[in-house]
Amino acid sequence: NDTTFYVIGIADNAFSGNRKIKKVMFDEESDIQYIGEGAFAGCENLTEIELPSPITEIKPYTFAWCGLEYIEIHNFITKIGERAFTNCAQLAKIDMSENIEEIGNFAFAWCPQLKSFTIPEKTKRLGYEILQANRELDTLYYNAINCEDAGAYYDKRVERTIGAFEGNVGLSEIVFGNRVEYIPEYLLYNCRGIDTIDFPRSIERVG
């Protein structure tokens, strides 16, 4: 039988919970166009993966509870789903796509090794608490030019608004990019540890 099958995607939960996987590589000419929700969730010994260039979205829970130490989110990727990297306890470095438009709820929450994080210029929407409980996070580089939704929400349980970056008790510095025009409402609400803010001249509105 000379039939050839081309793999174009990885299904939801395909390798979820696999503790033997340590490294995932794709050929430079890979036809993989998508990686499903939770595909590598719980792969606690997975420390390295190179995302194929046809991928444009990291779906919810794709790498949650993984052992990743570093991730390059290449420039073809425009969306990061809810809890995509939540509870990656060893994740210490992220090379972020310049073309990210949306980051989902809790996308990088409970990643205790992260010390800095970058919001790219093209970001239009941030989910709520995308960096929740990252106690070592001390510097936020906020480059979004016109992000209208920065993830704040009203929590009925405590009867108050929860700020976009609330809960990051170590966050002490925020650096705004020199093209930022709008600072969304509640962006830094209840971020009590911040002692340094660098405002550029480009800012036109504050929510």
PDB file of C-alpha atoms in Angstrom:
ATOM      1  CA  ASN A   1       0.000   0.000   0.000  1.00  0.00           C
ATOM      2  CA  ASP A   2       1.608   3.284  -1.129  1.00  0.00           C
ATOM      3  CA  THR A   3      -0.935   5.522   0.580  1.00  0.00           C
ATOM      4  CA  THR A   4       0.655   8.511   2.304  1.00  0.00           C
ATOM      5  CA  PHE A   5      -1.015  10.185   5.255  1.00  0.00           C
ATOM      6  CA  TYR A   6      -0.187  13.750   6.218  1.00  0.00           C
ATOM      7  CA  VAL A   7      -0.607  14.777   9.833  1.00  0.00           C
ATOM      8  CA  ILE A   8      -1.915  18.335  10.018  1.00  0.00           C
ATOM      9  CA  GLY A   9      -2.836  18.603  13.672  1.00  0.00           C
ATOM     10  CA  ILE A  10      -2.582  17.240  17.188  1.00  0.00           C
ATOM     11  CA  ALA A  11      -5.928  16.385  18.778  1.00  0.00           C
ATOM     12  CA  ASP A  12      -7.323  17.690  22.052  1.00  0.00           C
ATOM     13  CA  ASN A  13      -5.702  15.985  25.062  1.00  0.00           C
ATOM     14  CA  ALA A  14      -3.597  13.834  22.715  1.00  0.00           C
ATOM     15  CA  PHE A  15      -0.633  13.507  25.102  1.00  0.00           C
ATOM     16  CA  SER A  16      -2.283  14.786  28.260  1.00  0.00           C
ATOM     17  CA  GLY A  17      -0.718  13.401  31.433  1.00  0.00           C
ATOM     18  CA  ASN A  18       2.198  11.698  29.663  1.00  0.00           C
ATOM     19  CA  ARG A  19       5.102  11.824  32.124  1.00  0.00           C
ATOM     20  CA  LYS A  20       7.663  10.316  29.758  1.00  0.00           C
ATOM     21  CA  ILE A  21       7.757  13.092  27.153  1.00  0.00           C
ATOM     22  CA  LYS A  22      10.727  15.408  27.714  1.00  0.00           C
ATOM     23  CA  LYS A  23      11.154  17.177  24.381  1.00  0.00           C
ATOM     24  CA  VAL A  24       8.968  17.841  21.344  1.00  0.00           C
ATOM     25  CA  MET A  25      10.436  18.907  18.001  1.00  0.00           C
ATOM     26  CA  PHE A  26       8.853  19.511  14.610  1.00  0.00           C
ATOM     27  CA  ASP A  27      10.460  19.426  11.176  1.00  0.00           C
ATOM     28  CA  GLU A  28      11.041  22.860   9.642  1.00  0.00           C
ATOM     29  CA  GLU A  29       8.583  21.950   6.881  1.00  0.00           C
ATOM     30  CA  SER A  30       6.011  20.537   9.275  1.00  0.00           C
ATOM     31  CA  ASP A  31       2.380  20.521   8.093  1.00  0.00           C
ATOM     32  CA  ILE A  32       1.071  20.762  11.668  1.00  0.00           C
ATOM     33  CA  GLN A  33      -1.498  23.557  11.622  1.00  0.00           C
ATOM     34  CA  TYR A  34      -2.963  23.255  15.077  1.00  0.00           C
ATOM     35  CA  ILE A  35      -2.325  21.799  18.510  1.00  0.00           C
ATOM     36  CA  GLY A  36      -5.545  20.959  20.340  1.00  0.00           C
ATOM     37  CA  GLU A  37      -6.800  22.002  23.747  1.00  0.00           C
ATOM     38  CA  GLY A  38      -4.919  20.303  26.562  1.00  0.00           C
ATOM     39  CA  ALA A  39      -2.738  18.426  24.072  1.00  0.00           C
ATOM     40  CA  PHE A  40       0.288  18.418  26.386  1.00  0.00           C
ATOM     41  CA  ALA A  41      -1.430  19.280  29.667  1.00  0.00           C
ATOM     42  CA  GLY A  42       0.109  17.556  32.662  1.00  0.00           C
ATOM     43  CA  CYS A  43       3.289  16.524  30.825  1.00  0.00           C
ATOM     44  CA  GLU A  44       5.286  17.427  33.881  1.00  0.00           C
ATOM     45  CA  ASN A  45       8.634  16.298  32.448  1.00  0.00           C
ATOM     46  CA  LEU A  46       8.218  18.158  29.154  1.00  0.00           C
ATOM     47  CA  THR A  47      10.883  20.864  29.368  1.00  0.00           C
ATOM     48  CA  GLU A  48      11.290  21.886  25.727  1.00  0.00           C
ATOM     49  CA  ILE A  49       9.097  22.339  22.664  1.00  0.00           C
ATOM     50  CA  GLU A  50       9.496  24.221  19.392  1.00  0.00           C
ATOM     51  CA  LEU A  51       6.165  25.361  18.016  1.00  0.00           C
ATOM     52  CA  PRO A  52       5.759  24.826  14.251  1.00  0.00           C
ATOM     53  CA  SER A  53       5.396  27.993  12.186  1.00  0.00           C
ATOM     54  CA  PRO A  54       1.883  27.232  10.793  1.00  0.00           C
ATOM     55  CA  ILE A  55       0.486  27.464  14.334  1.00  0.00           C
ATOM     56  CA  THR A  56      -1.370  30.762  14.869  1.00  0.00           C
ATOM     57  CA  GLU A  57      -3.066  30.056  18.210  1.00  0.00           C
ATOM     58  CA  ILE A  58      -2.152  28.356  21.470  1.00  0.00           C
ATOM     59  CA  LYS A  59      -5.412  26.840  22.620  1.00  0.00           C
ATOM     60  CA  PRO A  60      -6.739  26.610  26.199  1.00  0.00           C
ATOM     61  CA  TYR A  61      -4.854  24.326  28.596  1.00  0.00           C
ATOM     62  CA  THR A  62      -2.418  23.240  25.847  1.00  0.00           C
ATOM     63  CA  PHE A  63       0.642  23.309  28.125  1.00  0.00           C
ATOM     64  CA  ALA A  64      -0.967  23.594  31.555  1.00  0.00           C
ATOM     65  CA  TRP A  65       0.910  21.791  34.356  1.00  0.00           C
ATOM     66  CA  CYS A  66       3.934  21.172  32.118  1.00  0.00           C
ATOM     67  CA  GLY A  67       7.609  21.195  33.040  1.00  0.00           C
ATOM     68  CA  LEU A  68       8.509  23.815  30.424  1.00  0.00           C
ATOM     69  CA  GLU A  69      11.405  26.044  31.424  1.00  0.00           C
ATOM     70  CA  TYR A  70      11.369  28.257  28.325  1.00  0.00           C
ATOM     71  CA  ILE A  71       8.961  28.887  25.485  1.00  0.00           C
ATOM     72  CA  GLU A  72       9.335  30.820  22.250  1.00  0.00           C
ATOM     73  CA  ILE A  73       5.946  32.047  21.080  1.00  0.00           C
ATOM     74  CA  HIS A  74       6.790  32.863  17.476  1.00  0.00           C
ATOM     75  CA  ASN A  75       5.443  35.841  15.536  1.00  0.00           C
ATOM     76  CA  PHE A  76       2.814  33.883  13.597  1.00  0.00           C
ATOM     77  CA  ILE A  77       0.909  33.318  16.837  1.00  0.00           C
ATOM     78  CA  THR A  78      -1.771  35.913  17.576  1.00  0.00           C
ATOM     79  CA  LYS A  79      -3.796  34.353  20.387  1.00  0.00           C
ATOM     80  CA  ILE A  80      -3.015  32.565  23.647  1.00  0.00           C
ATOM     81  CA  GLY A  81      -5.972  30.724  25.134  1.00  0.00           C
ATOM     82  CA  GLU A  82      -7.316  30.448  28.655  1.00  0.00           C
ATOM     83  CA  ARG A  83      -4.935  28.710  31.091  1.00  0.00           C
ATOM     84  CA  ALA A  84      -2.617  27.798  28.216  1.00  0.00           C
ATOM     85  CA  PHE A  85       0.461  27.790  30.471  1.00  0.00           C
ATOM     86  CA  THR A  86      -1.122  27.816  33.908  1.00  0.00           C
ATOM     87  CA  ASN A  87       0.804  26.014  36.661  1.00  0.00           C
ATOM     88  CA  CYS A  88       4.024  25.663  34.657  1.00  0.00           C
ATOM     89  CA  ALA A  89       6.114  25.664  37.809  1.00  0.00           C
ATOM     90  CA  GLN A  90       9.496  25.788  36.033  1.00  0.00           C
ATOM     91  CA  LEU A  91       8.661  28.358  33.339  1.00  0.00           C
ATOM     92  CA  ALA A  92      11.201  31.134  33.782  1.00  0.00           C
ATOM     93  CA  LYS A  93      11.545  32.728  30.340  1.00  0.00           C
ATOM     94  CA  ILE A  94       9.139  33.610  27.535  1.00  0.00           C
ATOM     95  CA  ASP A  95      10.021  35.024  24.133  1.00  0.00           C
ATOM     96  CA  MET A  96       6.685  36.596  23.275  1.00  0.00           C
ATOM     97  CA  SER A  97       5.253  37.020  19.787  1.00  0.00           C
ATOM     98  CA  GLU A  98       5.086  40.649  18.700  1.00  0.00           C
ATOM     99  CA  ASN A  99       1.706  39.941  17.093  1.00  0.00           C
ATOM    100  CA  ILE A 100      -0.284  38.732  20.083  1.00  0.00           C
ATOM    101  CA  GLU A 101      -3.774  40.252  20.010  1.00  0.00           C
ATOM    102  CA  GLU A 102      -5.377  38.337  22.861  1.00  0.00           C
ATOM    103  CA  ILE A 103      -4.234  36.572  26.034  1.00  0.00           C
ATOM    104  CA  GLY A 104      -6.854  34.452  27.781  1.00  0.00           C
ATOM    105  CA  ASN A 105      -7.902  34.171  31.411  1.00  0.00           C
ATOM    106  CA  PHE A 106      -5.220  32.771  33.757  1.00  0.00           C
ATOM    107  CA  ALA A 107      -2.979  32.086  30.735  1.00  0.00           C
ATOM    108  CA  PHE A 108       0.258  32.332  32.740  1.00  0.00           C
ATOM    109  CA  ALA A 109      -1.130  32.067  36.266  1.00  0.00           C
ATOM    110  CA  TRP A 110       0.799  30.148  38.934  1.00  0.00           C
ATOM    111  CA  CYS A 111       4.121  30.246  37.087  1.00  0.00           C
ATOM    112  CA  PRO A 112       6.267  31.053  40.134  1.00  0.00           C
ATOM    113  CA  GLN A 113       9.598  31.306  38.289  1.00  0.00           C
ATOM    114  CA  LEU A 114       8.554  34.217  36.056  1.00  0.00           C
ATOM    115  CA  LYS A 115      10.309  37.426  37.035  1.00  0.00           C
ATOM    116  CA  SER A 116       9.186  39.617  34.126  1.00  0.00           C
ATOM    117  CA  PHE A 117       6.460  39.613  31.514  1.00  0.00           C
ATOM    118  CA  THR A 118       5.809  41.527  28.275  1.00  0.00           C
ATOM    119  CA  ILE A 119       2.464  42.633  26.854  1.00  0.00           C
ATOM    120  CA  PRO A 120       3.039  43.203  23.094  1.00  0.00           C
ATOM    121  CA  GLU A 121       2.009  46.323  21.146  1.00  0.00           C
ATOM    122  CA  LYS A 122      -0.805  44.695  19.172  1.00  0.00           C
ATOM    123  CA  THR A 123      -2.622  43.273  22.195  1.00  0.00           C
ATOM    124  CA  LYS A 124      -6.295  44.273  22.208  1.00  0.00           C
ATOM    125  CA  ARG A 125      -7.639  42.069  24.974  1.00  0.00           C
ATOM    126  CA  LEU A 126      -6.268  40.641  28.194  1.00  0.00           C
ATOM    127  CA  GLY A 127      -8.194  37.994  30.066  1.00  0.00           C
ATOM    128  CA  TYR A 128      -8.568  38.314  33.797  1.00  0.00           C
ATOM    129  CA  GLU A 129      -5.735  37.424  36.172  1.00  0.00           C
ATOM    130  CA  ILE A 130      -3.416  36.271  33.388  1.00  0.00           C
ATOM    131  CA  LEU A 131      -0.484  36.367  35.832  1.00  0.00           C
ATOM    132  CA  GLN A 132      -2.236  35.463  39.059  1.00  0.00           C
ATOM    133  CA  ALA A 133      -0.114  34.370  42.015  1.00  0.00           C
ATOM    134  CA  ASN A 134       3.260  34.830  40.311  1.00  0.00           C
ATOM    135  CA  ARG A 135       4.951  36.076  43.457  1.00  0.00           C
ATOM    136  CA  GLU A 136       8.422  36.427  41.931  1.00  0.00           C
ATOM    137  CA  LEU A 137       7.180  38.651  39.102  1.00  0.00           C
ATOM    138  CA  ASP A 138       8.712  42.088  39.671  1.00  0.00           C
ATOM    139  CA  THR A 139       8.652  43.838  36.275  1.00  0.00           C
ATOM    140  CA  LEU A 140       5.867  44.246  33.730  1.00  0.00           C
ATOM    141  CA  TYR A 141       6.644  45.602  30.260  1.00  0.00           C
ATOM    142  CA  TYR A 142       3.368  46.957  28.936  1.00  0.00           C
ATOM    143  CA  ASN A 143       3.572  47.820  25.235  1.00  0.00           C
ATOM    144  CA  ALA A 144      -0.068  47.505  24.134  1.00  0.00           C
ATOM    145  CA  ILE A 145      -0.877  50.638  22.152  1.00  0.00           C
ATOM    146  CA  ASN A 146      -4.670  50.535  22.500  1.00  0.00           C
ATOM    147  CA  CYS A 147      -5.819  47.635  24.657  1.00  0.00           C
ATOM    148  CA  GLU A 148      -9.469  48.308  25.494  1.00  0.00           C
ATOM    149  CA  ASP A 149     -10.008  45.345  27.804  1.00  0.00           C
ATOM    150  CA  ALA A 150      -7.354  44.685  30.417  1.00  0.00           C
ATOM    151  CA  GLY A 151      -8.995  41.840  32.276  1.00  0.00           C
ATOM    152  CA  ALA A 152     -10.530  43.528  35.308  1.00  0.00           C
ATOM    153  CA  TYR A 153     -13.839  42.050  36.508  1.00  0.00           C
ATOM    154  CA  TYR A 154     -16.320  42.350  39.352  1.00  0.00           C
ATOM    155  CA  ASP A 155     -16.141  39.437  41.785  1.00  0.00           C
ATOM    156  CA  LYS A 156     -19.506  38.932  43.475  1.00  0.00           C
ATOM    157  CA  ARG A 157     -17.954  36.753  46.165  1.00  0.00           C
ATOM    158  CA  VAL A 158     -15.866  39.588  47.588  1.00  0.00           C
ATOM    159  CA  GLU A 159     -18.109  42.348  46.191  1.00  0.00           C
ATOM    160  CA  ARG A 160     -15.374  44.354  44.513  1.00  0.00           C
ATOM    161  CA  THR A 161     -13.491  44.720  41.247  1.00  0.00           C
ATOM    162  CA  ILE A 162     -10.441  42.527  40.761  1.00  0.00           C
ATOM    163  CA  GLY A 163      -7.615  44.315  38.972  1.00  0.00           C
ATOM    164  CA  ALA A 164      -5.921  42.903  35.917  1.00  0.00           C
ATOM    165  CA  PHE A 165      -2.635  42.181  37.710  1.00  0.00           C
ATOM    166  CA  GLU A 166      -3.890  41.929  41.252  1.00  0.00           C
ATOM    167  CA  GLY A 167      -2.271  39.230  43.378  1.00  0.00           C
ATOM    168  CA  ASN A 168       1.235  39.773  42.042  1.00  0.00           C
ATOM    169  CA  VAL A 169       2.608  40.954  45.360  1.00  0.00           C
ATOM    170  CA  GLY A 170       6.188  41.180  44.087  1.00  0.00           C
ATOM    171  CA  LEU A 171       5.332  43.442  41.149  1.00  0.00           C
ATOM    172  CA  SER A 172       7.302  46.606  41.804  1.00  0.00           C
ATOM    173  CA  GLU A 173       7.920  48.153  38.383  1.00  0.00           C
ATOM    174  CA  ILE A 174       5.868  48.743  35.255  1.00  0.00           C
ATOM    175  CA  VAL A 175       7.475  50.041  32.100  1.00  0.00           C
ATOM    176  CA  PHE A 176       5.147  51.431  29.441  1.00  0.00           C
ATOM    177  CA  GLY A 177       6.343  51.237  25.836  1.00  0.00           C
ATOM    178  CA  ASN A 178       6.940  54.521  24.032  1.00  0.00           C
ATOM    179  CA  ARG A 179       3.944  53.951  21.702  1.00  0.00           C
ATOM    180  CA  VAL A 180       1.292  53.263  24.362  1.00  0.00           C
ATOM    181  CA  GLU A 181      -1.664  55.595  23.880  1.00  0.00           C
ATOM    182  CA  TYR A 182      -4.229  54.250  26.339  1.00  0.00           C
ATOM    183  CA  ILE A 183      -4.028  52.819  29.852  1.00  0.00           C
ATOM    184  CA  PRO A 184      -7.179  50.730  30.484  1.00  0.00           C
ATOM    185  CA  GLU A 185      -9.218  51.077  33.635  1.00  0.00           C
ATOM    186  CA  TYR A 186      -8.210  48.975  36.616  1.00  0.00           C
ATOM    187  CA  LEU A 187      -4.975  47.970  34.884  1.00  0.00           C
ATOM    188  CA  LEU A 188      -2.921  48.431  38.058  1.00  0.00           C
ATOM    189  CA  TYR A 189      -5.731  48.404  40.586  1.00  0.00           C
ATOM    190  CA  ASN A 190      -4.645  47.075  43.981  1.00  0.00           C
ATOM    191  CA  CYS A 191      -1.051  46.481  42.824  1.00  0.00           C
ATOM    192  CA  ARG A 192       0.279  47.784  46.113  1.00  0.00           C
ATOM    193  CA  GLY A 193       3.909  46.826  45.626  1.00  0.00           C
ATOM    194  CA  ILE A 194       4.555  49.052  42.606  1.00  0.00           C
ATOM    195  CA  ASP A 195       7.060  51.778  43.384  1.00  0.00           C
ATOM    196  CA  THR A 196       8.285  52.625  39.873  1.00  0.00           C
ATOM    197  CA  ILE A 197       6.192  53.597  36.844  1.00  0.00           C
ATOM    198  CA  ASP A 198       7.699  54.900  33.633  1.00  0.00           C
ATOM    199  CA  PHE A 199       5.114  56.904  31.633  1.00  0.00           C
ATOM    200  CA  PRO A 200       5.876  57.740  27.971  1.00  0.00           C
ATOM    201  CA  ARG A 201       4.817  60.963  26.251  1.00  0.00           C
ATOM    202  CA  SER A 202       2.629  58.974  23.869  1.00  0.00           C
ATOM    203  CA  ILE A 203      -0.163  58.374  26.407  1.00  0.00           C
ATOM    204  CA  GLU A 204      -3.391  60.135  25.395  1.00  0.00           C
ATOM    205  CA  ARG A 205      -5.993  58.517  27.671  1.00  0.00           C
ATOM    206  CA  VAL A 206      -6.143  56.875  31.084  1.00  0.00           C
ATOM    207  CA  GLY A 207      -9.153  54.699  31.888  1.00  0.00           C
TER     208      GLY A 207
END
